[in-house]
CSV table of C-alpha atoms in Angstrom, one decimal:
chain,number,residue,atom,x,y,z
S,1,UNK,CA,49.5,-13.8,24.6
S,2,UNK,CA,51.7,-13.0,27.5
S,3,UNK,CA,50.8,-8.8,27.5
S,4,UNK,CA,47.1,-10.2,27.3
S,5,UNK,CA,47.8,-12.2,30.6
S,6,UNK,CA,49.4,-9.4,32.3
S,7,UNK,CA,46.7,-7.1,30.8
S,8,UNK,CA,44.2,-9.3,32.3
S,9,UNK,CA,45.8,-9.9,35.5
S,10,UNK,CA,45.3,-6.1,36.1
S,11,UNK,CA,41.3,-6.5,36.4
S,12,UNK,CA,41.9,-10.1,38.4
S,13,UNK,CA,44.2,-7.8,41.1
S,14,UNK,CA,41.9,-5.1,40.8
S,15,UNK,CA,38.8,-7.3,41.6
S,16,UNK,CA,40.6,-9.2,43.8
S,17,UNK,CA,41.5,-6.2,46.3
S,18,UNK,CA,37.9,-5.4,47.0
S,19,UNK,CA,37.6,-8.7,48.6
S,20,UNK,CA,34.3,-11.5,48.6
S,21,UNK,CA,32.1,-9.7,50.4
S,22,UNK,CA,29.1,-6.8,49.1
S,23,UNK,CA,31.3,-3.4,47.3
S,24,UNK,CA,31.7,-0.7,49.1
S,25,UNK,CA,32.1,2.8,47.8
S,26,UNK,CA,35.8,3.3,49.4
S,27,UNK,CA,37.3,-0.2,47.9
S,28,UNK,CA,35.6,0.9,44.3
S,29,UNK,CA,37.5,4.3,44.6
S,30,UNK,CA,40.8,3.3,45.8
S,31,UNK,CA,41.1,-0.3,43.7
S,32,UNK,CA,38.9,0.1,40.4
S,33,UNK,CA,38.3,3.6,39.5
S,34,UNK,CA,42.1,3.7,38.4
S,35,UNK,CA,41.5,1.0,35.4
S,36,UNK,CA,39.5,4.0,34.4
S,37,UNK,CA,41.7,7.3,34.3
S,38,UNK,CA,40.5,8.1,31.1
S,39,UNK,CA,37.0,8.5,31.4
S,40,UNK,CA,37.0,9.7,34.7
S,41,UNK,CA,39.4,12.3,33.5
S,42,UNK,CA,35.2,13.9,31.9
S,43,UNK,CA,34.0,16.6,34.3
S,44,UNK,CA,30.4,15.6,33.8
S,45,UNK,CA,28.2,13.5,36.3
S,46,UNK,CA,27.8,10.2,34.0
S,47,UNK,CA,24.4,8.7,34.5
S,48,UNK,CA,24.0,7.6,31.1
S,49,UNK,CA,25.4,4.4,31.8
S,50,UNK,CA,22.6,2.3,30.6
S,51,UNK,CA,23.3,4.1,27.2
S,52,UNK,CA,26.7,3.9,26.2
S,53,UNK,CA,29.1,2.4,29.0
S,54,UNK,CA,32.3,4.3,30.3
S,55,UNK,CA,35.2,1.5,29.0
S,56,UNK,CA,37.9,0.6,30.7
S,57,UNK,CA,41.6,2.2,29.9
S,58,UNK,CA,42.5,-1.3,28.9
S,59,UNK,CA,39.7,-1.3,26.1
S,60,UNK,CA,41.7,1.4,23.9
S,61,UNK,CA,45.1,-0.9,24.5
S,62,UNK,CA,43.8,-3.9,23.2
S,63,UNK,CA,42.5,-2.8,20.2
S,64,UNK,CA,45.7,-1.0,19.3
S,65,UNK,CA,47.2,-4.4,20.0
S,66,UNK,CA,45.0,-6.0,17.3
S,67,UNK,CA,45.5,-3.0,15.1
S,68,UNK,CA,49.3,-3.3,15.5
S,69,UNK,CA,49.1,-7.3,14.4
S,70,UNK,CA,47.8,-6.3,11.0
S,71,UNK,CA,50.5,-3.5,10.3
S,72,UNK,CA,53.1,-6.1,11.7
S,73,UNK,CA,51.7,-9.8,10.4
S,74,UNK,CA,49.1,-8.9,7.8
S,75,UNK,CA,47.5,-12.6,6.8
S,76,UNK,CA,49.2,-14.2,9.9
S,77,UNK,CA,47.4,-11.7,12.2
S,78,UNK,CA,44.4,-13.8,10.9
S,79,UNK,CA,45.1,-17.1,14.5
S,80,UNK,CA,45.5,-13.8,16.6
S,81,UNK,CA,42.0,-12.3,15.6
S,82,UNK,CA,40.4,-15.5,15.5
S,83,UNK,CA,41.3,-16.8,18.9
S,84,UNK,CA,40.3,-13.3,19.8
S,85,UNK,CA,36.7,-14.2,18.4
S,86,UNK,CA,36.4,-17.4,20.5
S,87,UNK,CA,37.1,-15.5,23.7
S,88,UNK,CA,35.0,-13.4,23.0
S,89,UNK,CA,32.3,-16.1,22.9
S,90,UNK,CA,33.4,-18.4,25.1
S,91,UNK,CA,33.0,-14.8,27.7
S,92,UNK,CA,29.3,-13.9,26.9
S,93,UNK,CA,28.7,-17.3,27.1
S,94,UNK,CA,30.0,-17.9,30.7
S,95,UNK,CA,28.2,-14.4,31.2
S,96,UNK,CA,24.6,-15.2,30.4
S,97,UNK,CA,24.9,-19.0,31.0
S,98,UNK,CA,25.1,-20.9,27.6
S,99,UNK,CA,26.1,-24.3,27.7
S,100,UNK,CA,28.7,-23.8,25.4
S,101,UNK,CA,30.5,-21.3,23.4
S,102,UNK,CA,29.5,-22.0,19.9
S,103,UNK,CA,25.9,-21.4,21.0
S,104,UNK,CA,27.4,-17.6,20.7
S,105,UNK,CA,27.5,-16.0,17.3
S,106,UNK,CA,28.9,-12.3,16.8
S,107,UNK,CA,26.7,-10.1,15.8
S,108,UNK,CA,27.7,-6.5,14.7
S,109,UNK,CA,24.2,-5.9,16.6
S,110,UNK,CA,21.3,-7.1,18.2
S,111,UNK,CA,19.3,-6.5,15.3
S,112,UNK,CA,21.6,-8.3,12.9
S,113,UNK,CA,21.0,-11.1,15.8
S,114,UNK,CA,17.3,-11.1,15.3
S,115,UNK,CA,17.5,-10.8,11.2
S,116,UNK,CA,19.3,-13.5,11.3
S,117,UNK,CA,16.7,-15.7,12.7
S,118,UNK,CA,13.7,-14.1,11.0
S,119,UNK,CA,15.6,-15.3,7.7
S,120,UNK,CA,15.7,-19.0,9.1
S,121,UNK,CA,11.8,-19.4,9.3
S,122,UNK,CA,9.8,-20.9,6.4
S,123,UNK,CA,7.0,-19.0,4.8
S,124,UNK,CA,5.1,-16.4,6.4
S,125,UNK,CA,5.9,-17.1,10.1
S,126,UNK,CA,3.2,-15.6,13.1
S,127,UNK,CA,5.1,-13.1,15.5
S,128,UNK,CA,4.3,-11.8,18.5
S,129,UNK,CA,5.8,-9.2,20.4
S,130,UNK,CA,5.4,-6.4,22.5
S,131,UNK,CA,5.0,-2.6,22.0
S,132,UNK,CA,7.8,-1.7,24.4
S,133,UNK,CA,10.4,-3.4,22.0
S,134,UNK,CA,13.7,-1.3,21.4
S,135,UNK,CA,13.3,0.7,18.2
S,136,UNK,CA,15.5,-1.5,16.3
S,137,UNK,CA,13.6,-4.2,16.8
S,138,UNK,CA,10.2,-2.5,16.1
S,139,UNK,CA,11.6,-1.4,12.7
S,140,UNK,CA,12.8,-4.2,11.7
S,141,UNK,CA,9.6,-6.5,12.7
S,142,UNK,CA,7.6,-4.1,11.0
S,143,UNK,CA,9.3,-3.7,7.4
S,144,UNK,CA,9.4,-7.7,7.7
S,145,UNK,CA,5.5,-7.3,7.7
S,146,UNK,CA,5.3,-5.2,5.2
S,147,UNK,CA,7.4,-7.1,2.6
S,148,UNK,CA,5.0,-9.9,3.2
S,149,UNK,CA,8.1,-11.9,5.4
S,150,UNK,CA,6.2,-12.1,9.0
S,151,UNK,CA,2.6,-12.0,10.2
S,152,UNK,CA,3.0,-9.7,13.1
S,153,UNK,CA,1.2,-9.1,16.3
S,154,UNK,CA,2.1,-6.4,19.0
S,155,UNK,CA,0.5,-5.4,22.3
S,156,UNK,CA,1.7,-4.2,25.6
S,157,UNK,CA,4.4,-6.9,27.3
S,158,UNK,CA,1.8,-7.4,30.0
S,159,UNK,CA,-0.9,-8.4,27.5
S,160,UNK,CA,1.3,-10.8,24.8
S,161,UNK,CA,-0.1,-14.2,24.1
S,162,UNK,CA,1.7,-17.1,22.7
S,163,UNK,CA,-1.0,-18.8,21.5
S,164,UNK,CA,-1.4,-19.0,17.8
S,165,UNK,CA,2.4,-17.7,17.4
S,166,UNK,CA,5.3,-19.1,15.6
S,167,UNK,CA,7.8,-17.3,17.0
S,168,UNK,CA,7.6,-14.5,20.4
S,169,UNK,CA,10.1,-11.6,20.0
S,170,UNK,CA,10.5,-10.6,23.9
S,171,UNK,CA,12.8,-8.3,25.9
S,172,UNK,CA,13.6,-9.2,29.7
S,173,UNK,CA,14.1,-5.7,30.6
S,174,UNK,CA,12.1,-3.3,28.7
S,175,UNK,CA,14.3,-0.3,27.6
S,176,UNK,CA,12.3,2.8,27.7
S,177,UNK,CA,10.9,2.2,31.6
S,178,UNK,CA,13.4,-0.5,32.9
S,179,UNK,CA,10.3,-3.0,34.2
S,180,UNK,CA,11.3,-7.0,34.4
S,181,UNK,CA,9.2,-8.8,32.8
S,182,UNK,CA,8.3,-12.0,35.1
S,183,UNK,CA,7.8,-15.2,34.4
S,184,UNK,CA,10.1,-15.7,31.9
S,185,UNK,CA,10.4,-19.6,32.4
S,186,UNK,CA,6.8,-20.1,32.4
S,187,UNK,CA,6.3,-18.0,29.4
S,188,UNK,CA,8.7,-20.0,27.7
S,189,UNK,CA,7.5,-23.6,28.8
S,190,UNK,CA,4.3,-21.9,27.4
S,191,UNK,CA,5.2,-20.7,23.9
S,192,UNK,CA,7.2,-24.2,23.7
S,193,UNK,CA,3.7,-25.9,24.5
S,194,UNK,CA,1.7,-23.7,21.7
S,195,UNK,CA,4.6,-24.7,19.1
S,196,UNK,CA,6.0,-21.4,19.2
S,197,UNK,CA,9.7,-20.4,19.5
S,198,UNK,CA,11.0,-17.4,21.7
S,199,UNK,CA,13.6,-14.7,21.3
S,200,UNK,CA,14.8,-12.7,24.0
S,201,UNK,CA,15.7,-9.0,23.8
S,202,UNK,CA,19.1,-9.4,26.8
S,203,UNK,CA,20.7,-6.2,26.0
S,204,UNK,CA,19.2,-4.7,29.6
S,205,UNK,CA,19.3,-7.3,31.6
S,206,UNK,CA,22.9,-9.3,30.7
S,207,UNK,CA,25.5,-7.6,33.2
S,208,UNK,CA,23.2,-6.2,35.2
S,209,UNK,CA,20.9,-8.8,36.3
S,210,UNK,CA,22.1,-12.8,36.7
S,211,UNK,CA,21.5,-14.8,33.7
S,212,UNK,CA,21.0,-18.6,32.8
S,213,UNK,CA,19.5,-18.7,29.1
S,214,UNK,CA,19.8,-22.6,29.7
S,215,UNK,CA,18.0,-23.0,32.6
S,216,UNK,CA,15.2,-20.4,30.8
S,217,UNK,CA,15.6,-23.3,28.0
S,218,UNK,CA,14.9,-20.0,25.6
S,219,UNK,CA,15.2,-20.8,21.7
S,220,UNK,CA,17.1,-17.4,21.1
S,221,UNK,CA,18.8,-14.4,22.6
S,222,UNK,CA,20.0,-11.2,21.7
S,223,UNK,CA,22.3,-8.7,23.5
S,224,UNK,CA,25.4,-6.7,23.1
S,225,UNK,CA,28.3,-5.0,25.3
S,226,UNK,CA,27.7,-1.4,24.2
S,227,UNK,CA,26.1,-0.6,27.6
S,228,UNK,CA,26.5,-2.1,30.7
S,229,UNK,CA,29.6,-4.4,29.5
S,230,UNK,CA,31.9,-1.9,28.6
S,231,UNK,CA,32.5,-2.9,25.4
S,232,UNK,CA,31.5,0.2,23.0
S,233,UNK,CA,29.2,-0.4,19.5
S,234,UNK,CA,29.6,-3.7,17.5
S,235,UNK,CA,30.4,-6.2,20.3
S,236,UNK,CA,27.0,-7.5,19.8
S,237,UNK,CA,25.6,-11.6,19.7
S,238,UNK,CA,22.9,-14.1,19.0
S,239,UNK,CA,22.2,-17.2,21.2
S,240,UNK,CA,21.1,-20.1,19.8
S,241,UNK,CA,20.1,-23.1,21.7
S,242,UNK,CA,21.5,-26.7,21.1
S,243,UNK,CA,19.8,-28.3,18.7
S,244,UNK,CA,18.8,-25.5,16.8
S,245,UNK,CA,21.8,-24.7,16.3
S,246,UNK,CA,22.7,-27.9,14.5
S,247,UNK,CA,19.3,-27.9,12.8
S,248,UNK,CA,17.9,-24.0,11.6
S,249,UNK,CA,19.7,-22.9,9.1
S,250,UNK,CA,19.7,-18.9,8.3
S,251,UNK,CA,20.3,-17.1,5.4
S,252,UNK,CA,22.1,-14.5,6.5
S,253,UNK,CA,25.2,-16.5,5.4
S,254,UNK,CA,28.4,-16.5,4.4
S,255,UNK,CA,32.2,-18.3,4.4
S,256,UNK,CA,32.8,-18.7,7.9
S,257,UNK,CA,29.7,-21.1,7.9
S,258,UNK,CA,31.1,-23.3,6.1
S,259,UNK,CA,32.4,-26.3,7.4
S,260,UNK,CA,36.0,-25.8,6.4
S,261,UNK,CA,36.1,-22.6,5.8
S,262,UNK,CA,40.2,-22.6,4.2
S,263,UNK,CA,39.7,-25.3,2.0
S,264,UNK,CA,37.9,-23.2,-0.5
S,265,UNK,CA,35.6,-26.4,-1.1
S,266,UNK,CA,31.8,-26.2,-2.8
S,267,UNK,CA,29.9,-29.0,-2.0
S,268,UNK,CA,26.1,-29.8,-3.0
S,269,UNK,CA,24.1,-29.0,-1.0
S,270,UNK,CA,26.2,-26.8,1.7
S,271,UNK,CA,28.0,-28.1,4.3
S,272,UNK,CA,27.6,-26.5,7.2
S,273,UNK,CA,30.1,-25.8,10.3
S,274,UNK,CA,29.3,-27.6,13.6
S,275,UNK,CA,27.0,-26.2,16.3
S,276,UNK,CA,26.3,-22.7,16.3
S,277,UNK,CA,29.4,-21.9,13.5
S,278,UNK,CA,27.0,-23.1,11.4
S,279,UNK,CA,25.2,-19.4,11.9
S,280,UNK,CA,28.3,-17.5,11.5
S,281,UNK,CA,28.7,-15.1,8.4
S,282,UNK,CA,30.9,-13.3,6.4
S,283,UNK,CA,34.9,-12.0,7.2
S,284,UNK,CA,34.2,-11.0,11.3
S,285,UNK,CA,34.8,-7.0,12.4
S,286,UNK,CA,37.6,-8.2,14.1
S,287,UNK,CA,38.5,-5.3,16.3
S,288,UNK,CA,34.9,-5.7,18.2
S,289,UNK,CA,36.3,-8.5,19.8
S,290,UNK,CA,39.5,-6.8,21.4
S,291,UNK,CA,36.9,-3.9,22.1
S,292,UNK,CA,34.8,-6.0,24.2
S,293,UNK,CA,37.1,-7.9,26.1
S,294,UNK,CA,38.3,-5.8,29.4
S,295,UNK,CA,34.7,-4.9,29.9
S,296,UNK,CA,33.2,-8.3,29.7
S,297,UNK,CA,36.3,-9.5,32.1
S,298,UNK,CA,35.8,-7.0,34.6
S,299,UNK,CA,32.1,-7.9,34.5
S,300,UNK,CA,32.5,-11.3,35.1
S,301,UNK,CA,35.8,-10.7,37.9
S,302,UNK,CA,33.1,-8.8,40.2
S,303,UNK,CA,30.4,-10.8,39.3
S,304,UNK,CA,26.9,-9.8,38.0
S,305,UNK,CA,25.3,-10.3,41.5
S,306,UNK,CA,27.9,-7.6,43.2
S,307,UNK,CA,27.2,-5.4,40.4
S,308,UNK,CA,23.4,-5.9,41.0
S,309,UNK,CA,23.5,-5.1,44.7
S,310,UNK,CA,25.6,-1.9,44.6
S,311,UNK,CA,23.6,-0.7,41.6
S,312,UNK,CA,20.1,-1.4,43.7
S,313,UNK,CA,21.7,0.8,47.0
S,314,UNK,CA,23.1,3.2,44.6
S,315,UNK,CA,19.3,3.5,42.6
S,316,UNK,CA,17.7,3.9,46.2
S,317,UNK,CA,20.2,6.5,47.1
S,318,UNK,CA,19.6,8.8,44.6
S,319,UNK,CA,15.7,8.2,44.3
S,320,UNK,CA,15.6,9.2,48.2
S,321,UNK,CA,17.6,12.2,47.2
S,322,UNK,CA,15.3,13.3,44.2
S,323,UNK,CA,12.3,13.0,46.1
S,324,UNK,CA,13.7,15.0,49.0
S,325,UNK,CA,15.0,18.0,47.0
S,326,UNK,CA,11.8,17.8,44.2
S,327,UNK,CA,8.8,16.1,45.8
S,328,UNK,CA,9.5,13.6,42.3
S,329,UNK,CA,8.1,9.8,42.1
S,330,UNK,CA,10.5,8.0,40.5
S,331,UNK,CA,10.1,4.8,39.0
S,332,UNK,CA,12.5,2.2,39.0
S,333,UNK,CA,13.8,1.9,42.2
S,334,UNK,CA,13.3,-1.7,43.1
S,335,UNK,CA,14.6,-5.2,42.3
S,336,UNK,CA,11.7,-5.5,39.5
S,337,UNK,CA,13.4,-3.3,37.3
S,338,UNK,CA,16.8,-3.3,35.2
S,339,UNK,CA,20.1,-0.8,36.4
S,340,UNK,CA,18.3,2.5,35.7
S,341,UNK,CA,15.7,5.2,37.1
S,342,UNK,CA,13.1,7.4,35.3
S,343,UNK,CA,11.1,10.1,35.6
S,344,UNK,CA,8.1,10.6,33.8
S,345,UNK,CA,8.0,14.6,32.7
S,346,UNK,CA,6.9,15.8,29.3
S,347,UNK,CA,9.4,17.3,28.7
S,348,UNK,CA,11.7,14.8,29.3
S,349,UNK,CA,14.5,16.0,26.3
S,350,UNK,CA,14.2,19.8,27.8
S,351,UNK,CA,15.8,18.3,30.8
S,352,UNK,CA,18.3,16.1,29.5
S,353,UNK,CA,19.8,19.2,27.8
S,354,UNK,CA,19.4,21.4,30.6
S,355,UNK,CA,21.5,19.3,33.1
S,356,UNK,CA,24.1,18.8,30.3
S,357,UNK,CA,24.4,22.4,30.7
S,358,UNK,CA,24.8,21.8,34.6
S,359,UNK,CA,27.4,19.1,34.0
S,360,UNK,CA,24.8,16.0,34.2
S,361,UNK,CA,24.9,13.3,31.2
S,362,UNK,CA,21.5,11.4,31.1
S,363,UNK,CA,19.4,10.7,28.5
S,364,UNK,CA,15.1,10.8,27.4
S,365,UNK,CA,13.1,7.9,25.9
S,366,UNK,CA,9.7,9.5,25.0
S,367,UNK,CA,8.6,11.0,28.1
S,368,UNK,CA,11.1,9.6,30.5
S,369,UNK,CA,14.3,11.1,31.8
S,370,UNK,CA,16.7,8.3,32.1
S,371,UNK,CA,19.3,8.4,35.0
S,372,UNK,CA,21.9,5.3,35.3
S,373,UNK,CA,24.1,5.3,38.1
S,374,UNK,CA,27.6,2.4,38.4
S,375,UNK,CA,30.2,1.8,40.2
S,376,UNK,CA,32.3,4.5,38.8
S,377,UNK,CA,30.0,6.8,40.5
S,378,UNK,CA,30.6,8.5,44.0
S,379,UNK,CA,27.3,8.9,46.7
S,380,UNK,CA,28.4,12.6,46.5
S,381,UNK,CA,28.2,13.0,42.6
S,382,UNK,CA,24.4,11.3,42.6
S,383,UNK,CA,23.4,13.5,45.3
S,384,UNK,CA,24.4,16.6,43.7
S,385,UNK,CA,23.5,15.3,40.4
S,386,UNK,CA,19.3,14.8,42.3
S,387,UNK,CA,20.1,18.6,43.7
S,388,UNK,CA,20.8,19.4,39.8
S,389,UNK,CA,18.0,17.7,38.4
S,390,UNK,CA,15.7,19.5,41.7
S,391,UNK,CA,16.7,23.3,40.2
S,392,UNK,CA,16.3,22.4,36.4
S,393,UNK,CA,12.4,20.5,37.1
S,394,UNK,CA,11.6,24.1,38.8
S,395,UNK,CA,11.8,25.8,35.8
């Protein structure tokens, strides 16, 4: 506990050297780029940040730290991992604003996180969701459907109803072109009005935008730290409000629902943990946990609304600087979208690989290239990164 203290400290000195006010490029440089030798040790420009986040040098050290409590302790590493676990929750849920903890369950990823509640609805339950849903999502909505599990409705975000729907499957922060979807609240009071519940699709919009799924009184979220958090594949969640929590029940069970989990008791019916552990499962990937939890501290150390700012100045940066070397509209730019720009080009995949090849890491949805900048990124790496995306759309 105390080597996680001083780990942690690390980040709290870190954050604490740039000061209260708005980042600035120097203080990022000289203060936080160090917990990050490692990564910034690539050669590339990295502006696939909304894809898989850099992680921190401490990310690596804590999960040899859990790794080295099983060789050492075996069962006893068991209080270790589990308080693990709870931090983990009781971080996301200061993060997106859940009024407590438990509301959090681990999720391996968003997708388990939406399975989960798809298999705690009754009969043949009417969804509605958009066509801009992360693949994941789409597959999994649409083999429900087929196996007779859902009644499923999809149309453009802009054009979703909640009338006559049971339960609205909804990102914030659509994934292929970054748009915000407004109006969340309303559409919420709404679906709650037409007897429908909502889900929320969080994974671009917690860490990069601020987030109170309480005050949005929203029925369900689902999100993850494999991008903007830090916190690499696995570290994923599903929120479920108070009150459901206590009263859904899913099946995607298992031991750690149970109310007393050690006691190795069977009651009749089930009896069920309290509050959200109710929705837990099966033995926990443990090492997530330690995976997730530098990234997820740093995240909340700087705050999201720091993080939003710099990312907006450093988004308008290198827009100006595209359009100046290329003559390119790109879309993304203001505060009504996520953490990332785009440009729409046919052959948006041509060009990912053909800045690789120039040292630039982005990535293509469809016919968008994606371009992510953070605050391990200089002003002079995105302006030669617009000058390398300039040469390679001349082609």
């Amino acid at each position: 506990m105390a080597e996680m203290e001083t780990k942690g400290s690390e980040i709290d000195r870190a954050v604490g050297a740039l000061g209260r006010g708005p980042l600035e490029a120097e203080g990022l440089r000289q203060h936080l780029w160090p917990l990050f030798s490692r990564v910034r040790a690539r050669k590339d420009i990295y502006l696939a940040n909304h894809s898989i986040g850099r992680p921190p040098d401490r990310a690596a050290e804590d999960v040899r730290a859990s790794l080295d409590a099983w060789y050492r302790d075996l069962g006893d590493a068991w209080d270790g991992w589990l308080a693990e676990r709870e931090q983990f929750r009781a971080l996301v849920a200061r993060l997106v604003g859940a009024p407590r903890a438990d509301c959090i369950v681990p999720k391996t990823s968003a997708g388990q996180g939406l399975r989960a509640v798809l298999n705690a609805l009754s009969g043949e339950p009417r969804v509605a969701t958009s066509d801009g849903e992360f693949d994941s999502i789409d597959f999994i909505l649409r083999n429900y459907r087929k196996r007779g599990r859902i009644a499923l409705r999809v149309t453009p975000w802009r054009e979703l109803a909640v009338e006559q729907a049971e339960l609205i499957v909804l990102s914030s922060v659509m994934f292929r072109t970054g748009d915000r979807v407004p109006g969340l609240r309303r559409l919420v009071r709404d679906a709650h009005a037409a007897g429908a519940l909502v889900l929320l699709d969080v994974y671009h919009h917690a860490g990069v935008l601020p987030l109170d799924l309480r005050e949005l009184d929203v029925d369900f979220a689902i999100g993850g730290s494999y991008k903007y958090l830090r916190g690499g594949p696995g570290a994923c969640w599903l929120y479920v409000r108070p009150g459901l929590a206590e009263t859904l029940r899913t099946l995607d069970t298992g031991w750690f629902a149970k109310r007393e989990p050690f006691a190795y008791l069977r009651p009749e019916p089930p009896e069920f943990g309290p509050g959200g552990n109710a929705w837990l499962e099966s033995t926990p990937p443990v090492l997530t946990y330690a995976q997730a939890r530098a990234g997820l501290e740093l995240a909340l150390a700087i705050g999201v609304e720091r993080l939003r700012e710099y990312n907006l100045r450093q988004k308008s940066l290198l827009a100006d600087a595209l359009f100046r070397v290329a003559r390119v509209t790109v879309e993304g730019v203001s505060e009504d979208y996520g953490a990332f720009v785009s440009i729409v080009h046919p052959e948006a995949s041509r060009l990912v690989e053909a800045l690789a090849a120039q040292g630039v890491t982005a990535d293509a949805r469809g016919d968008r290239l994606r371009l992510c900048p953070d605050i391990l990124n200089s002003d002079e790496e995105l302006l030669k990164a617009a000058a390398l995306v300039g040469e390679v759309l001349k082609r």
